[in-house]
Amino acid sequence: MTAENGTPDPHEPPGHPVAGLDEVVHQRVRLGILAIAHEARRVEFGYLRTQLDLTAGNLSKHLSVLETAGLVEIEKGYAGRRGRTWITLTAAGSTALAEEIERLKLLITRLETTDTPEDR
């Protein structure tokens, strides 16, 4: 975005805010996984599956993408006799989520402060 005099805002990264969105993070399901993992600190696979309304296979594929990118850690273990899988956000995952949120905030601010064609 530019200042009223037409010069670029020095506090805003160059380019349109959507250019900085991370394809790994921005995908709806993966963004949901990261957000829930951030809120919960450690989240169980079944809880994620239910909250995001996914099949186990679909969730597994998204978790694999996030794990390969180093954004989550996956821990398998047991609670009693039942196998469990827990997901934890890594430091890189926290950073990636925070950066994505900042880019989305920039986009929202830009859209809220831009005249619509009807206003011109």
PDB file of C-alpha atoms in Angstrom:
ATOM      1  CA  MET A   1       0.000   0.000   0.000  1.00  0.00           C
ATOM      2  CA  THR A   2       1.145   3.540  -0.515  1.00  0.00           C
ATOM      3  CA  ALA A   3       0.926   6.632   1.607  1.00  0.00           C
ATOM      4  CA  GLU A   4      -1.444   9.443   0.593  1.00  0.00           C
ATOM      5  CA  ASN A   5       1.356  11.129  -1.358  1.00  0.00           C
ATOM      6  CA  GLY A   6       1.797   7.981  -3.487  1.00  0.00           C
ATOM      7  CA  THR A   7       5.059   6.774  -1.912  1.00  0.00           C
ATOM      8  CA  PRO A   8       5.349   3.174  -0.707  1.00  0.00           C
ATOM      9  CA  ASP A   9       4.723   2.584   2.996  1.00  0.00           C
ATOM     10  CA  PRO A  10       8.181   1.720   4.443  1.00  0.00           C
ATOM     11  CA  HIS A  11       6.580  -0.562   7.050  1.00  0.00           C
ATOM     12  CA  GLU A  12       4.879  -2.791   4.497  1.00  0.00           C
ATOM     13  CA  PRO A  13       6.788  -5.518   2.611  1.00  0.00           C
ATOM     14  CA  PRO A  14       7.081  -4.925  -1.148  1.00  0.00           C
ATOM     15  CA  GLY A  15       4.533  -6.449  -3.511  1.00  0.00           C
ATOM     16  CA  HIS A  16       0.927  -7.368  -2.971  1.00  0.00           C
ATOM     17  CA  PRO A  17       0.203  -9.116   0.368  1.00  0.00           C
ATOM     18  CA  VAL A  18      -0.999 -12.273  -1.398  1.00  0.00           C
ATOM     19  CA  ALA A  19       2.447 -12.694  -2.953  1.00  0.00           C
ATOM     20  CA  GLY A  20       3.838 -13.559   0.470  1.00  0.00           C
ATOM     21  CA  LEU A  21       1.280 -16.197   1.419  1.00  0.00           C
ATOM     22  CA  ASP A  22       2.915 -19.573   2.055  1.00  0.00           C
ATOM     23  CA  GLU A  23       1.326 -22.330  -0.056  1.00  0.00           C
ATOM     24  CA  VAL A  24       2.097 -24.974   2.571  1.00  0.00           C
ATOM     25  CA  VAL A  25       0.562 -22.965   5.410  1.00  0.00           C
ATOM     26  CA  HIS A  26      -2.245 -21.183   3.581  1.00  0.00           C
ATOM     27  CA  GLN A  27      -4.137 -24.266   2.419  1.00  0.00           C
ATOM     28  CA  ARG A  28      -7.373 -24.360   4.474  1.00  0.00           C
ATOM     29  CA  VAL A  29      -6.847 -27.706   6.229  1.00  0.00           C
ATOM     30  CA  ARG A  30      -3.174 -27.107   6.988  1.00  0.00           C
ATOM     31  CA  LEU A  31      -3.907 -23.625   8.312  1.00  0.00           C
ATOM     32  CA  GLY A  32      -6.550 -25.212  10.544  1.00  0.00           C
ATOM     33  CA  ILE A  33      -4.100 -27.849  11.796  1.00  0.00           C
ATOM     34  CA  LEU A  34      -1.503 -25.204  12.636  1.00  0.00           C
ATOM     35  CA  ALA A  35      -4.064 -22.958  14.343  1.00  0.00           C
ATOM     36  CA  ILE A  36      -5.470 -25.778  16.485  1.00  0.00           C
ATOM     37  CA  ALA A  37      -1.986 -27.064  17.344  1.00  0.00           C
ATOM     38  CA  HIS A  38      -1.012 -23.526  18.350  1.00  0.00           C
ATOM     39  CA  GLU A  39      -4.041 -23.232  20.630  1.00  0.00           C
ATOM     40  CA  ALA A  40      -3.684 -26.686  22.161  1.00  0.00           C
ATOM     41  CA  ARG A  41       0.137 -26.982  22.351  1.00  0.00           C
ATOM     42  CA  ARG A  42      -0.310 -30.747  21.758  1.00  0.00           C
ATOM     43  CA  VAL A  43      -3.314 -32.126  19.940  1.00  0.00           C
ATOM     44  CA  GLU A  44      -4.540 -35.662  19.361  1.00  0.00           C
ATOM     45  CA  PHE A  45      -5.128 -36.882  15.793  1.00  0.00           C
ATOM     46  CA  GLY A  46      -8.770 -37.814  16.440  1.00  0.00           C
ATOM     47  CA  TYR A  47      -9.552 -34.372  17.815  1.00  0.00           C
ATOM     48  CA  LEU A  48      -8.083 -32.722  14.703  1.00  0.00           C
ATOM     49  CA  ARG A  49      -9.996 -35.102  12.450  1.00  0.00           C
ATOM     50  CA  THR A  50     -13.279 -34.251  14.177  1.00  0.00           C
ATOM     51  CA  GLN A  51     -12.697 -30.495  14.401  1.00  0.00           C
ATOM     52  CA  LEU A  52     -11.692 -30.184  10.743  1.00  0.00           C
ATOM     53  CA  ASP A  53     -14.280 -32.709   9.509  1.00  0.00           C
ATOM     54  CA  LEU A  54     -11.760 -34.855   7.645  1.00  0.00           C
ATOM     55  CA  THR A  55     -11.195 -38.505   6.934  1.00  0.00           C
ATOM     56  CA  ALA A  56      -8.210 -40.095   8.641  1.00  0.00           C
ATOM     57  CA  GLY A  57      -6.465 -40.513   5.293  1.00  0.00           C
ATOM     58  CA  ASN A  58      -6.985 -36.898   4.275  1.00  0.00           C
ATOM     59  CA  LEU A  59      -5.696 -35.619   7.614  1.00  0.00           C
ATOM     60  CA  SER A  60      -2.682 -37.943   7.401  1.00  0.00           C
ATOM     61  CA  LYS A  61      -1.724 -36.515   4.008  1.00  0.00           C
ATOM     62  CA  HIS A  62      -1.891 -32.933   5.265  1.00  0.00           C
ATOM     63  CA  LEU A  63       0.086 -33.811   8.387  1.00  0.00           C
ATOM     64  CA  SER A  64       2.734 -35.439   6.208  1.00  0.00           C
ATOM     65  CA  VAL A  65       3.134 -32.202   4.214  1.00  0.00           C
ATOM     66  CA  LEU A  66       3.458 -30.178   7.429  1.00  0.00           C
ATOM     67  CA  GLU A  67       5.885 -32.662   8.987  1.00  0.00           C
ATOM     68  CA  THR A  68       8.065 -32.722   5.843  1.00  0.00           C
ATOM     69  CA  ALA A  69       8.156 -28.901   5.952  1.00  0.00           C
ATOM     70  CA  GLY A  70       9.276 -29.068   9.611  1.00  0.00           C
ATOM     71  CA  LEU A  71       6.176 -27.255  10.876  1.00  0.00           C
ATOM     72  CA  VAL A  72       4.806 -30.024  13.111  1.00  0.00           C
ATOM     73  CA  GLU A  73       6.165 -32.997  15.017  1.00  0.00           C
ATOM     74  CA  ILE A  74       4.175 -36.210  15.107  1.00  0.00           C
ATOM     75  CA  GLU A  75       4.457 -38.522  18.086  1.00  0.00           C
ATOM     76  CA  LYS A  76       2.916 -41.970  18.218  1.00  0.00           C
ATOM     77  CA  GLY A  77       2.262 -43.733  21.482  1.00  0.00           C
ATOM     78  CA  TYR A  78      -0.381 -45.350  23.620  1.00  0.00           C
ATOM     79  CA  ALA A  79      -3.037 -44.134  26.014  1.00  0.00           C
ATOM     80  CA  GLY A  80      -3.853 -47.319  27.851  1.00  0.00           C
ATOM     81  CA  ARG A  81      -4.097 -49.995  25.188  1.00  0.00           C
ATOM     82  CA  ARG A  82      -5.169 -47.666  22.412  1.00  0.00           C
ATOM     83  CA  GLY A  83      -2.688 -46.299  19.905  1.00  0.00           C
ATOM     84  CA  ARG A  84      -2.622 -42.519  19.776  1.00  0.00           C
ATOM     85  CA  THR A  85      -0.998 -39.919  17.568  1.00  0.00           C
ATOM     86  CA  TRP A  86      -0.199 -36.464  18.921  1.00  0.00           C
ATOM     87  CA  ILE A  87       0.723 -33.410  16.903  1.00  0.00           C
ATOM     88  CA  THR A  88       2.873 -30.569  18.218  1.00  0.00           C
ATOM     89  CA  LEU A  89       3.714 -27.301  16.518  1.00  0.00           C
ATOM     90  CA  THR A  90       7.461 -26.761  16.053  1.00  0.00           C
ATOM     91  CA  ALA A  91       9.199 -23.414  16.488  1.00  0.00           C
ATOM     92  CA  ALA A  92       9.302 -23.153  12.681  1.00  0.00           C
ATOM     93  CA  GLY A  93       5.569 -23.923  12.604  1.00  0.00           C
ATOM     94  CA  SER A  94       4.841 -21.150  15.084  1.00  0.00           C
ATOM     95  CA  THR A  95       6.885 -18.712  13.021  1.00  0.00           C
ATOM     96  CA  ALA A  96       5.222 -19.771   9.747  1.00  0.00           C
ATOM     97  CA  LEU A  97       1.757 -19.411  11.289  1.00  0.00           C
ATOM     98  CA  ALA A  98       2.574 -15.960  12.713  1.00  0.00           C
ATOM     99  CA  GLU A  99       3.953 -14.800   9.348  1.00  0.00           C
ATOM    100  CA  GLU A 100       0.872 -16.074   7.521  1.00  0.00           C
ATOM    101  CA  ILE A 101      -1.406 -14.242   9.941  1.00  0.00           C
ATOM    102  CA  GLU A 102       0.583 -11.024   9.448  1.00  0.00           C
ATOM    103  CA  ARG A 103       0.260 -11.306   5.658  1.00  0.00           C
ATOM    104  CA  LEU A 104      -3.478 -11.890   6.003  1.00  0.00           C
ATOM    105  CA  LYS A 105      -3.765  -8.841   8.269  1.00  0.00           C
ATOM    106  CA  LEU A 106      -1.937  -6.761   5.646  1.00  0.00           C
ATOM    107  CA  LEU A 107      -4.328  -8.015   2.988  1.00  0.00           C
ATOM    108  CA  ILE A 108      -7.376  -7.232   5.110  1.00  0.00           C
ATOM    109  CA  THR A 109      -6.076  -3.743   5.918  1.00  0.00           C
ATOM    110  CA  ARG A 110      -5.345  -3.105   2.268  1.00  0.00           C
ATOM    111  CA  LEU A 111      -8.825  -4.170   1.199  1.00  0.00           C
ATOM    112  CA  GLU A 112     -10.549  -2.216   3.964  1.00  0.00           C
ATOM    113  CA  THR A 113      -8.717   0.977   3.076  1.00  0.00           C
ATOM    114  CA  THR A 114      -9.017   0.716  -0.719  1.00  0.00           C
ATOM    115  CA  ASP A 115     -11.818   2.546  -2.455  1.00  0.00           C
ATOM    116  CA  THR A 116     -14.310   0.301  -4.209  1.00  0.00           C
ATOM    117  CA  PRO A 117     -15.133   1.021  -7.885  1.00  0.00           C
ATOM    118  CA  GLU A 118     -18.439   2.531  -6.722  1.00  0.00           C
ATOM    119  CA  ASP A 119     -16.535   5.049  -4.564  1.00  0.00           C
ATOM    120  CA  ARG A 120     -14.368   6.307  -7.438  1.00  0.00           C
TER     121      ARG A 120
END
